[in-house]
Amino acid sequence: MSFFATTSSAVGYSFLPRFQRRRTPQFTMVLRSDHSVSVDPITILTKLKDECATPTPLLQQVADAMCAQMRAGLAADGGSGLPMIPTYVHDLPTGNEKGLFYALDLGGTNFRVLRVQLGGKDERVVATEFEQVSIPQNLMFGTSEELFDFIALRLANFAAKEDGRFHFSPGRKREIGFTFSFPVKQTSIDSGILIKWTKGFAVSGTVSPIKDCKSSDLTRWEPPALSRPFLGKDVVACLNEAMIRQGLHMRVSALVNDTVGTLAGAEYYDNDVMVAVILGTGTNACYVEQINAIPKLQGYASSSGKMIISTEWGAFSNGLPLTEFDREMDAASINPGEQIFEKTISGMYLGEIVRRVLLKMAEVGGLFGKSVSQKLAIPFILRTPDICAMQQDNSGDLQAIRSLLYDKAGVESNLSERKTVLEVCDTIVKRGGNLAGAGVVGILQKMEEKSEGLIFGNRIVVAIDGGLYENYPQYRAYLKDSVKELLGTEKSNNVVIDHTKDGSGIGAALLAASNSMYKHNF
């Protein structure tokens, strides 16, 4: 996954650009005001480092607070804790599953369909195929029937292309695992009620609000308040009904989000996997919890005595080391006051925080000279892959950073300024990676409460997916260092942090298999 493909939207990951000799910048420059109070960039950097510092005691406080908020979220919905959403996944793949299963991964402006042939203990995953489909913009603002009919049609076309590598037992209905990475209140393994659309979607339940709009209007169209919105509908029922309308003999047997799919996909190959984390554009984490540790599910019967819980840890905010740049970014966001942990550690925001720091250094500290590039003032003009590329520049004169600053922000820079930029990037990324590690430790601490020493006393695997973790080596190192620092050498030696690439799609197919209506035939 790229940094911006955590939930299926695909944007390419950019590595170091080649430096080329350039003329004077062709970007609009604004002279700094003579009346502004001059603050040396190093002074701003020193304050930033102090406010972003994550010493061990602070990280332990974050881990403890995460654990406490998890406990509160398990006790009751709507309290002061994290959402801690029950997934109703308590039967993970065993390896005995056989047959042909499908997966549908919907979580952004693209969706992915997969088919997987499972061969049981001896053969495991025999063959896989997948196809990625872009969702037309008008369907993002259309009706639920239009959206799901489009998905079902492309799914039917994909299913029709089964070749000789895939074998389907006659008389069986094809089954599919549905990865739906929008907020859902799950009511069973194969049903869930939509809480809200995110990521630019505004799907209604009835008449399309843009049927009569011209395509040229779509880029500036804002969806009106809908009298009969899609909210409150069972997303699985909508997909099942659309598949029936398309004549597709298929049913959803498992509804999951991308973290749950990642856990299932990783656990299929390693039985010690008990936690999964997504670190990409956004972030979330799930883990295996004991049923008797979930008071809000009192009386619920689980065949395994366990259930995967989606923490929705992006909503965590207790005790985080925040700066003026974080607060300004949050205030300007579409959800101010929400998802603070996500805004501190995930790929959507790290580059933007760096940009805001550099803009202040330029405006009041004279970084990059007497004038300020207006391009640097554009929100999100610096993306997390850009600051990652800067941190990979090992050249003596940091020419790759010079090239990237020119291309992205419209500024020329000298070596001293480029070193300052590098320190800003490292400060923000170190804080993000360390806090993510503290979050992982908080989950492990919560699991230890009911395990009677089985977590820290045995091997446990944390599966992590997402472009931020995969492509940013400094971030990855800071996360691991944080976990080791908090747990100590002895305990941390039992904790394996494993990168699981693109596991959510396979995981969804595996969960379709483990929850199959035909599983007694395996």
Short mmCIF file of C-alpha atoms in Angstrom, two decimals:
data_model
loop_
_atom_site.label_atom_id
_atom_site.label_comp_id
_atom_site.label_asym_id
_atom_site.label_seq_id
_atom_site.Cartn_x
_atom_site.Cartn_y
_atom_site.Cartn_z
CA MET A 1 0.00 0.00 0.00
CA SER A 2 1.12 3.57 -0.58
CA PHE A 3 0.90 6.14 2.20
CA PHE A 4 -2.47 7.13 0.77
CA ALA A 5 -3.89 3.67 0.14
CA THR A 6 -4.74 2.44 3.60
CA THR A 7 -8.35 2.08 2.72
CA SER A 8 -8.03 1.10 -0.89
CA SER A 9 -7.46 4.49 -2.51
CA ALA A 10 -4.31 4.20 -4.62
CA VAL A 11 -1.84 7.08 -4.97
CA GLY A 12 1.70 6.34 -6.07
CA TYR A 13 4.56 6.46 -3.60
CA SER A 14 7.31 8.83 -4.63
CA PHE A 15 10.97 8.23 -3.90
CA LEU A 16 13.89 10.66 -4.14
CA PRO A 17 13.70 12.99 -7.16
CA ARG A 18 16.81 13.70 -9.18
CA PHE A 19 18.25 17.17 -8.69
CA GLN A 20 18.53 19.32 -11.76
CA ARG A 21 19.98 22.80 -12.22
CA ARG A 22 17.16 25.30 -12.16
CA ARG A 23 16.48 28.91 -13.01
CA THR A 24 14.93 31.38 -10.58
CA PRO A 25 11.71 29.94 -9.10
CA GLN A 26 8.61 30.63 -11.18
CA PHE A 27 6.35 30.70 -8.12
CA THR A 28 4.70 33.75 -6.56
CA MET A 29 6.76 35.10 -3.68
CA VAL A 30 5.54 37.45 -0.94
CA LEU A 31 7.90 39.74 0.95
CA ARG A 32 7.94 39.24 4.70
CA SER A 33 6.35 42.07 6.65
CA ASP A 34 8.82 44.49 8.22
CA HIS A 35 6.46 44.77 11.18
CA SER A 36 6.55 41.09 12.03
CA VAL A 37 8.44 39.95 15.10
CA SER A 38 11.52 38.12 13.94
CA VAL A 39 12.13 34.73 15.57
CA ASP A 40 15.17 32.73 14.61
CA PRO A 41 14.25 29.38 12.95
CA ILE A 42 16.52 27.60 15.45
CA THR A 43 14.46 29.04 18.31
CA ILE A 44 11.28 27.70 16.69
CA LEU A 45 12.97 24.34 16.14
CA THR A 46 14.15 24.15 19.76
CA LYS A 47 10.63 24.82 21.03
CA LEU A 48 9.21 22.26 18.59
CA LYS A 49 11.63 19.57 19.79
CA ASP A 50 10.76 20.32 23.40
CA GLU A 51 6.99 20.13 22.81
CA CYS A 52 7.25 16.97 20.68
CA ALA A 53 9.57 15.17 23.07
CA THR A 54 8.50 11.64 23.99
CA PRO A 55 10.61 10.55 26.98
CA THR A 56 9.92 7.13 28.45
CA PRO A 57 7.70 8.40 31.31
CA LEU A 58 5.44 10.24 28.85
CA LEU A 59 5.21 7.21 26.55
CA GLN A 60 4.30 5.03 29.54
CA GLN A 61 1.57 7.48 30.50
CA VAL A 62 0.20 7.28 26.94
CA ALA A 63 0.27 3.46 27.03
CA ASP A 64 -1.46 3.41 30.42
CA ALA A 65 -4.10 5.89 29.25
CA MET A 66 -4.70 3.85 26.09
CA CYS A 67 -5.22 0.74 28.23
CA ALA A 68 -7.63 2.57 30.54
CA GLN A 69 -9.63 4.01 27.63
CA MET A 70 -9.87 0.56 26.06
CA ARG A 71 -11.22 -0.82 29.32
CA ALA A 72 -13.83 1.95 29.51
CA GLY A 73 -14.87 1.38 25.88
CA LEU A 74 -15.36 -2.33 26.53
CA ALA A 75 -17.57 -1.55 29.51
CA ALA A 76 -20.14 0.59 27.70
CA ASP A 77 -20.84 2.36 24.40
CA GLY A 78 -20.80 6.13 24.27
CA GLY A 79 -18.78 6.61 27.43
CA SER A 80 -15.44 8.34 27.80
CA GLY A 81 -13.52 5.40 26.39
CA LEU A 82 -12.49 4.41 22.89
CA PRO A 83 -15.31 2.98 20.70
CA MET A 84 -13.95 -0.60 21.07
CA ILE A 85 -16.31 -1.99 18.43
CA PRO A 86 -17.14 -5.73 18.65
CA THR A 87 -16.55 -7.37 15.27
CA TYR A 88 -18.33 -10.67 16.03
CA VAL A 89 -15.31 -12.42 14.55
CA HIS A 90 -14.49 -15.18 17.03
CA ASP A 91 -13.65 -18.04 14.66
CA LEU A 92 -10.39 -17.33 12.88
CA PRO A 93 -9.12 -19.43 9.97
CA THR A 94 -7.68 -22.77 11.06
CA GLY A 95 -5.90 -23.72 7.85
CA ASN A 96 -8.37 -26.50 7.11
CA GLU A 97 -10.49 -24.29 4.85
CA LYS A 98 -10.90 -25.47 1.28
CA GLY A 99 -12.65 -24.11 -1.76
CA LEU A 100 -13.07 -20.94 -3.80
CA PHE A 101 -13.82 -17.71 -1.94
CA TYR A 102 -14.07 -14.07 -2.89
CA ALA A 103 -13.24 -10.78 -1.18
CA LEU A 104 -14.45 -7.24 -1.82
CA ASP A 105 -12.44 -4.38 -0.30
CA LEU A 106 -14.34 -1.06 -0.30
CA GLY A 107 -12.81 1.80 1.61
CA GLY A 108 -12.21 4.74 -0.72
CA THR A 109 -12.49 5.94 -4.29
CA ASN A 110 -11.35 2.52 -5.50
CA PHE A 111 -12.43 -0.95 -4.54
CA ARG A 112 -10.68 -4.26 -5.02
CA VAL A 113 -12.14 -7.68 -5.75
CA LEU A 114 -10.20 -10.91 -5.17
CA ARG A 115 -10.72 -14.61 -5.59
CA VAL A 116 -8.77 -17.10 -3.56
CA GLN A 117 -8.49 -20.87 -3.96
CA LEU A 118 -7.83 -22.54 -0.61
CA GLY A 119 -6.37 -26.03 -0.42
CA GLY A 120 -6.45 -26.88 3.30
CA LYS A 121 -3.52 -27.60 5.60
CA ASP A 122 -1.23 -29.00 2.92
CA GLU A 123 -1.72 -26.45 0.16
CA ARG A 124 -3.02 -23.36 1.97
CA VAL A 125 -3.55 -20.55 -0.61
CA VAL A 126 -3.37 -22.31 -3.97
CA ALA A 127 -4.07 -19.35 -6.25
CA THR A 128 -5.24 -15.72 -6.11
CA GLU A 129 -6.39 -13.12 -8.58
CA PHE A 130 -7.54 -9.55 -8.04
CA GLU A 131 -8.82 -6.53 -9.92
CA GLN A 132 -8.99 -2.90 -8.81
CA VAL A 133 -11.86 -0.67 -9.92
CA SER A 134 -12.25 3.12 -9.70
CA ILE A 135 -15.62 4.37 -8.49
CA PRO A 136 -17.07 7.11 -10.73
CA GLN A 137 -17.40 10.39 -8.85
CA ASN A 138 -21.12 10.69 -9.46
CA LEU A 139 -21.72 7.40 -7.63
CA MET A 140 -20.04 8.82 -4.53
CA PHE A 141 -22.98 11.24 -4.33
CA GLY A 142 -25.63 8.95 -5.81
CA THR A 143 -28.05 6.49 -4.28
CA SER A 144 -27.16 3.33 -2.42
CA GLU A 145 -28.76 1.26 -5.21
CA GLU A 146 -26.60 2.95 -7.86
CA LEU A 147 -23.39 2.46 -5.89
CA PHE A 148 -23.99 -1.15 -4.92
CA ASP A 149 -25.34 -2.08 -8.37
CA PHE A 150 -22.11 -0.77 -9.90
CA ILE A 151 -20.04 -2.78 -7.42
CA ALA A 152 -22.12 -5.91 -7.96
CA LEU A 153 -21.85 -5.57 -11.75
CA ARG A 154 -18.07 -5.35 -11.65
CA LEU A 155 -17.98 -8.23 -9.18
CA ALA A 156 -20.14 -10.31 -11.53
CA ASN A 157 -17.82 -9.52 -14.45
CA PHE A 158 -14.82 -10.53 -12.36
CA ALA A 159 -16.48 -13.77 -11.19
CA ALA A 160 -17.23 -14.69 -14.81
CA LYS A 161 -13.48 -14.82 -15.54
CA GLU A 162 -12.69 -17.85 -13.36
CA ASP A 163 -10.09 -19.96 -15.12
CA GLY A 164 -8.74 -23.47 -14.70
CA ARG A 165 -6.78 -22.62 -11.56
CA PHE A 166 -10.01 -22.07 -9.63
CA HIS A 167 -12.43 -24.87 -8.86
CA PHE A 168 -15.94 -24.38 -7.59
CA SER A 169 -18.06 -27.17 -6.16
CA PRO A 170 -21.35 -27.56 -8.05
CA GLY A 171 -24.47 -26.55 -6.14
CA ARG A 172 -22.64 -24.26 -3.73
CA LYS A 173 -23.23 -20.55 -3.52
CA ARG A 174 -20.12 -18.44 -3.89
CA GLU A 175 -19.23 -16.70 -0.65
CA ILE A 176 -17.48 -13.38 -0.15
CA GLY A 177 -15.72 -11.51 2.62
CA PHE A 178 -16.69 -7.83 2.55
CA THR A 179 -14.07 -5.37 3.80
CA PHE A 180 -15.99 -2.14 4.45
CA SER A 181 -13.73 0.49 5.98
CA PHE A 182 -16.32 3.10 6.87
CA PRO A 183 -17.70 3.52 10.42
CA VAL A 184 -20.17 0.69 11.04
CA LYS A 185 -21.97 -0.60 14.10
CA GLN A 186 -21.62 -4.31 13.57
CA THR A 187 -24.48 -6.50 14.79
CA SER A 188 -23.18 -9.91 13.68
CA ILE A 189 -20.42 -11.43 11.57
CA ASP A 190 -22.45 -10.76 8.42
CA SER A 191 -24.33 -7.54 9.15
CA GLY A 192 -23.52 -3.96 10.09
CA ILE A 193 -25.28 -0.61 10.20
CA LEU A 194 -23.55 2.37 8.59
CA ILE A 195 -22.80 5.12 11.12
CA LYS A 196 -21.55 7.74 8.65
CA TRP A 197 -19.92 8.09 5.26
CA THR A 198 -16.37 9.45 5.17
CA LYS A 199 -13.62 9.94 2.54
CA GLY A 200 -15.73 12.14 0.28
CA PHE A 201 -18.80 9.87 0.04
CA ALA A 202 -22.34 11.24 0.53
CA VAL A 203 -24.55 8.35 -0.61
CA SER A 204 -28.30 8.74 -0.18
CA GLY A 205 -30.93 6.08 0.33
CA THR A 206 -33.34 7.29 -2.32
CA VAL A 207 -33.17 9.62 -5.31
CA SER A 208 -29.74 10.67 -6.46
CA PRO A 209 -29.17 14.34 -5.64
CA ILE A 210 -26.97 14.84 -8.72
CA LYS A 211 -28.83 13.01 -11.45
CA ASP A 212 -29.38 16.27 -13.32
CA CYS A 213 -25.94 17.76 -12.66
CA LYS A 214 -23.53 18.22 -15.52
CA SER A 215 -20.27 16.35 -15.18
CA SER A 216 -18.41 19.66 -15.27
CA ASP A 217 -20.21 20.71 -12.09
CA LEU A 218 -19.06 17.74 -10.02
CA THR A 219 -15.76 19.23 -8.90
CA ARG A 220 -17.49 22.16 -7.20
CA TRP A 221 -20.73 20.44 -6.19
CA GLU A 222 -21.48 20.19 -2.47
CA PRO A 223 -24.03 17.53 -1.45
CA PRO A 224 -27.14 19.03 0.15
CA ALA A 225 -28.68 17.78 3.35
CA LEU A 226 -30.57 14.65 2.38
CA SER A 227 -34.06 14.04 3.69
CA ARG A 228 -33.71 10.27 3.50
CA PRO A 229 -30.01 9.44 3.81
CA PHE A 230 -28.39 6.04 3.53
CA LEU A 231 -27.36 6.10 7.20
CA GLY A 232 -28.85 3.33 9.31
CA LYS A 233 -28.94 0.75 6.51
CA ASP A 234 -27.34 -2.66 6.71
CA VAL A 235 -24.46 -2.49 4.22
CA VAL A 236 -24.38 -6.28 3.82
CA ALA A 237 -28.08 -6.38 2.94
CA CYS A 238 -27.49 -3.65 0.35
CA LEU A 239 -24.70 -5.64 -1.30
CA ASN A 240 -26.59 -8.94 -1.16
CA GLU A 241 -29.64 -7.31 -2.78
CA ALA A 242 -27.48 -5.75 -5.51
CA MET A 243 -25.87 -9.12 -6.26
CA ILE A 244 -29.34 -10.66 -6.62
CA ARG A 245 -30.35 -7.87 -9.03
CA GLN A 246 -27.25 -8.67 -11.10
CA GLY A 247 -28.08 -12.36 -11.12
CA LEU A 248 -24.93 -13.16 -9.14
CA HIS A 249 -25.19 -16.38 -7.12
CA MET A 250 -23.10 -15.11 -4.20
CA ARG A 251 -23.60 -14.11 -0.54
CA VAL A 252 -21.61 -12.14 2.04
CA SER A 253 -20.54 -14.45 4.85
CA ALA A 254 -18.22 -12.04 6.70
CA LEU A 255 -18.19 -8.25 7.14
CA VAL A 256 -14.84 -6.89 8.35
CA ASN A 257 -12.70 -3.76 8.36
CA ASP A 258 -9.13 -3.64 7.07
CA THR A 259 -7.48 -4.20 10.45
CA VAL A 260 -9.56 -7.33 11.08
CA GLY A 261 -8.74 -8.61 7.61
CA THR A 262 -5.06 -7.99 8.26
CA LEU A 263 -5.20 -9.92 11.54
CA ALA A 264 -7.00 -12.86 9.93
CA GLY A 265 -4.61 -12.94 6.97
CA ALA A 266 -1.53 -12.87 9.18
CA GLU A 267 -2.89 -15.37 11.73
CA TYR A 268 -3.54 -17.85 8.92
CA TYR A 269 0.24 -18.31 8.63
CA ASP A 270 1.24 -17.62 12.23
CA ASN A 271 -1.00 -18.64 15.13
CA ASP A 272 0.76 -16.21 17.48
CA VAL A 273 -0.71 -13.15 15.72
CA MET A 274 -3.09 -11.47 18.17
CA VAL A 275 -2.87 -7.76 17.23
CA ALA A 276 -3.13 -5.98 13.88
CA VAL A 277 -2.41 -2.33 13.15
CA ILE A 278 -2.97 -0.21 10.06
CA LEU A 279 -0.52 2.68 9.61
CA GLY A 280 -1.12 4.41 6.32
CA THR A 281 -3.24 7.41 5.38
CA GLY A 282 -5.26 6.74 8.52
CA THR A 283 -4.76 4.33 11.36
CA ASN A 284 -6.59 1.76 13.45
CA ALA A 285 -5.80 -1.31 15.53
CA CYS A 286 -7.63 -4.48 16.48
CA TYR A 287 -6.79 -7.36 18.78
CA VAL A 288 -8.15 -10.64 20.18
CA GLU A 289 -10.03 -10.11 23.45
CA GLN A 290 -11.53 -12.55 25.95
CA ILE A 291 -15.35 -12.45 25.90
CA ASN A 292 -15.43 -12.24 29.69
CA ALA A 293 -13.47 -8.98 29.45
CA ILE A 294 -16.22 -7.29 27.40
CA PRO A 295 -18.91 -6.19 29.90
CA LYS A 296 -21.05 -4.54 27.22
CA LEU A 297 -21.48 -7.96 25.57
CA GLN A 298 -22.61 -9.63 28.77
CA GLY A 299 -24.50 -12.82 27.94
CA TYR A 300 -23.08 -13.11 24.41
CA ALA A 301 -22.00 -16.67 23.61
CA SER A 302 -18.77 -17.15 21.67
CA SER A 303 -17.72 -20.54 20.36
CA SER A 304 -14.07 -19.73 21.10
CA GLY A 305 -14.57 -17.57 24.18
CA LYS A 306 -12.84 -14.74 22.29
CA MET A 307 -13.65 -11.95 19.85
CA ILE A 308 -11.67 -9.52 17.73
CA ILE A 309 -12.24 -5.94 18.91
CA SER A 310 -11.69 -2.94 16.64
CA THR A 311 -10.29 -0.29 18.98
CA GLU A 312 -10.75 2.70 16.60
CA TRP A 313 -7.69 4.07 18.38
CA GLY A 314 -7.46 7.08 16.06
CA ALA A 315 -9.97 8.72 18.43
CA PHE A 316 -7.56 8.52 21.39
CA SER A 317 -6.32 11.89 22.72
CA ASN A 318 -5.22 11.56 26.36
CA GLY A 319 -1.84 13.05 27.31
CA LEU A 320 -0.48 13.49 23.79
CA PRO A 321 2.37 16.00 23.31
CA LEU A 322 0.76 18.56 20.99
CA THR A 323 2.05 21.82 19.51
CA GLU A 324 0.50 24.99 18.11
CA PHE A 325 0.87 23.42 14.66
CA ASP A 326 -1.20 20.39 15.65
CA ARG A 327 -3.91 22.58 17.13
CA GLU A 328 -4.06 24.83 14.07
CA MET A 329 -4.23 21.85 11.73
CA ASP A 330 -6.97 20.25 13.83
CA ALA A 331 -8.99 23.48 13.92
CA ALA A 332 -8.82 23.72 10.11
CA SER A 333 -9.83 20.07 9.59
CA ILE A 334 -13.29 18.74 8.68
CA ASN A 335 -13.51 17.10 12.12
CA PRO A 336 -11.98 19.47 14.68
CA GLY A 337 -11.45 17.95 18.09
CA GLU A 338 -11.73 14.41 16.75
CA GLN A 339 -9.21 11.72 15.75
CA ILE A 340 -6.33 13.44 17.54
CA PHE A 341 -4.16 10.31 17.79
CA GLU A 342 -4.67 9.69 14.07
CA LYS A 343 -3.72 13.31 13.31
CA THR A 344 -0.50 12.83 15.29
CA ILE A 345 0.73 9.47 13.97
CA SER A 346 -0.77 8.74 10.52
CA GLY A 347 0.41 9.39 6.99
CA MET A 348 -2.36 11.82 6.09
CA TYR A 349 -1.04 14.44 8.48
CA LEU A 350 2.71 14.16 9.14
CA GLY A 351 3.68 16.07 6.00
CA GLU A 352 1.12 18.78 6.70
CA ILE A 353 2.46 19.34 10.22
CA VAL A 354 5.96 19.74 8.77
CA ARG A 355 4.64 22.22 6.19
CA ARG A 356 3.05 24.35 8.91
CA VAL A 357 6.28 24.44 10.88
CA LEU A 358 8.31 25.43 7.80
CA LEU A 359 5.78 28.13 6.89
CA LYS A 360 6.11 29.77 10.31
CA MET A 361 9.89 29.54 10.10
CA ALA A 362 9.73 31.26 6.71
CA GLU A 363 7.23 33.92 7.74
CA VAL A 364 8.69 35.00 11.07
CA GLY A 365 12.19 33.55 11.00
CA GLY A 366 13.41 34.25 7.48
CA LEU A 367 13.92 30.61 6.55
CA PHE A 368 14.43 30.44 2.75
CA GLY A 369 15.29 34.17 2.52
CA LYS A 370 13.45 37.48 2.66
CA SER A 371 10.40 36.30 0.71
CA VAL A 372 7.88 33.55 1.36
CA SER A 373 6.61 31.26 -1.40
CA GLN A 374 2.82 31.35 -1.59
CA LYS A 375 2.98 27.71 -2.61
CA LEU A 376 4.33 26.83 0.83
CA ALA A 377 1.11 28.27 2.28
CA ILE A 378 -1.07 25.74 0.42
CA PRO A 379 -2.41 23.10 2.87
CA PHE A 380 -1.11 19.57 2.26
CA ILE A 381 1.28 20.69 -0.50
CA LEU A 382 3.91 18.66 1.38
CA ARG A 383 2.85 15.04 1.74
CA THR A 384 4.26 12.38 4.01
CA PRO A 385 6.02 10.59 1.10
CA ASP A 386 7.82 13.91 0.46
CA ILE A 387 9.21 14.20 4.00
CA CYS A 388 10.11 10.51 3.86
CA ALA A 389 12.08 11.16 0.67
CA MET A 390 13.87 14.03 2.38
CA GLN A 391 14.93 11.77 5.22
CA GLN A 392 16.41 9.28 2.77
CA ASP A 393 18.80 11.91 1.34
CA ASN A 394 22.26 10.82 2.49
CA SER A 395 24.22 13.13 0.19
CA GLY A 396 26.65 15.60 1.70
CA ASP A 397 24.95 18.69 0.30
CA LEU A 398 21.34 17.36 0.56
CA GLN A 399 20.64 18.19 -3.08
CA ALA A 400 17.65 15.85 -3.23
CA ILE A 401 16.02 17.86 -0.44
CA ARG A 402 16.79 21.06 -2.36
CA SER A 403 15.10 19.65 -5.45
CA LEU A 404 12.08 18.43 -3.55
CA LEU A 405 11.59 21.73 -1.69
CA TYR A 406 11.72 23.57 -4.99
CA ASP A 407 9.30 21.22 -6.75
CA LYS A 408 6.78 20.93 -3.92
CA ALA A 409 6.98 24.24 -2.06
CA GLY A 410 8.50 26.61 -4.60
CA VAL A 411 11.49 27.61 -2.46
CA GLU A 412 15.23 27.72 -2.99
CA SER A 413 17.35 26.70 -0.01
CA ASN A 414 20.93 26.66 1.19
CA LEU A 415 22.59 23.75 3.00
CA SER A 416 21.98 25.18 6.48
CA GLU A 417 18.26 25.62 5.73
CA ARG A 418 18.03 22.09 4.35
CA LYS A 419 19.55 20.73 7.56
CA THR A 420 16.89 22.62 9.53
CA VAL A 421 14.16 21.12 7.34
CA LEU A 422 15.61 17.66 7.96
CA GLU A 423 15.49 18.20 11.73
CA VAL A 424 11.86 19.32 11.53
CA CYS A 425 10.93 16.18 9.58
CA ASP A 426 12.72 13.92 12.05
CA THR A 427 11.12 15.63 15.06
CA ILE A 428 7.58 15.11 13.78
CA VAL A 429 8.21 11.55 12.56
CA LYS A 430 9.98 10.51 15.76
CA ARG A 431 7.02 11.69 17.82
CA GLY A 432 4.58 9.84 15.53
CA GLY A 433 6.49 6.57 15.54
CA ASN A 434 7.10 6.64 19.29
CA LEU A 435 3.43 7.35 20.04
CA ALA A 436 2.32 4.53 17.72
CA GLY A 437 4.64 2.20 19.63
CA ALA A 438 3.15 3.37 22.93
CA GLY A 439 -0.30 2.58 21.53
CA VAL A 440 0.81 -0.96 20.72
CA VAL A 441 2.14 -1.39 24.26
CA GLY A 442 -1.17 -0.09 25.63
CA ILE A 443 -3.02 -2.84 23.75
CA LEU A 444 -0.60 -5.50 25.00
CA GLN A 445 -1.06 -4.25 28.58
CA LYS A 446 -4.84 -4.54 28.21
CA MET A 447 -4.54 -8.09 26.87
CA GLU A 448 -2.25 -9.03 29.76
CA GLU A 449 -4.92 -8.11 32.32
CA LYS A 450 -7.03 -11.19 31.58
CA SER A 451 -4.33 -13.55 30.31
CA GLU A 452 -2.60 -14.42 33.59
CA GLY A 453 0.88 -13.82 32.21
CA LEU A 454 0.30 -15.48 28.84
CA ILE A 455 0.94 -12.31 26.80
CA PHE A 456 4.31 -11.05 28.04
CA GLY A 457 5.44 -14.55 28.95
CA ASN A 458 5.04 -16.00 25.46
CA ARG A 459 5.67 -15.11 21.85
CA ILE A 460 3.06 -12.68 20.49
CA VAL A 461 2.97 -11.19 16.99
CA VAL A 462 1.74 -7.71 16.07
CA ALA A 463 0.92 -7.60 12.33
CA ILE A 464 1.25 -4.13 10.80
CA ASP A 465 0.14 -3.07 7.32
CA GLY A 466 -0.01 0.28 5.55
CA GLY A 467 2.26 2.40 3.39
CA LEU A 468 3.48 4.62 6.21
CA TYR A 469 4.93 1.67 8.11
CA GLU A 470 6.11 -0.12 4.97
CA ASN A 471 7.82 2.78 3.21
CA TYR A 472 9.15 5.00 6.00
CA PRO A 473 12.18 3.30 7.61
CA GLN A 474 12.73 6.00 10.25
CA TYR A 475 9.11 5.83 11.40
CA ARG A 476 9.29 2.04 11.54
CA ALA A 477 12.49 2.18 13.62
CA TYR A 478 11.04 4.72 16.07
CA LEU A 479 7.95 2.56 16.60
CA LYS A 480 10.01 -0.53 17.36
CA ASP A 481 12.39 1.41 19.61
CA SER A 482 9.41 2.74 21.58
CA VAL A 483 7.99 -0.74 22.15
CA LYS A 484 11.37 -2.07 23.29
CA GLU A 485 11.97 0.92 25.54
CA LEU A 486 8.61 0.54 27.29
CA LEU A 487 8.62 -3.24 27.66
CA GLY A 488 12.27 -3.75 28.44
CA THR A 489 14.56 -6.27 26.79
CA GLU A 490 13.12 -9.45 28.29
CA LYS A 491 9.46 -8.79 27.47
CA SER A 492 10.13 -7.12 24.12
CA ASN A 493 12.07 -10.19 22.94
CA ASN A 494 8.75 -12.06 22.96
CA VAL A 495 6.94 -9.38 20.95
CA VAL A 496 7.38 -9.76 17.18
CA ILE A 497 6.36 -6.77 15.07
CA ASP A 498 5.79 -8.13 11.59
CA HIS A 499 4.98 -6.30 8.37
CA THR A 500 2.01 -7.94 6.65
CA LYS A 501 1.65 -6.48 3.17
CA ASP A 502 -1.83 -6.22 1.64
CA GLY A 503 -3.18 -8.84 4.02
CA SER A 504 -6.68 -7.43 4.44
CA GLY A 505 -8.01 -8.76 1.11
CA ILE A 506 -6.77 -12.31 1.64
CA GLY A 507 -7.90 -12.03 5.26
CA ALA A 508 -11.45 -11.14 4.21
CA ALA A 509 -11.58 -14.19 1.92
CA LEU A 510 -10.26 -16.38 4.73
CA LEU A 511 -12.93 -15.06 7.11
CA ALA A 512 -15.55 -15.80 4.46
CA ALA A 513 -14.21 -19.36 4.47
CA SER A 514 -14.04 -19.74 8.26
CA ASN A 515 -17.61 -18.43 8.56
CA SER A 516 -18.89 -20.35 5.54
CA MET A 517 -22.33 -21.92 5.61
CA TYR A 518 -20.60 -25.01 4.19
CA LYS A 519 -17.68 -25.15 6.64
CA HIS A 520 -18.73 -28.56 7.93
CA ASN A 521 -17.70 -29.84 4.49
CA PHE A 522 -14.06 -28.76 4.83
#
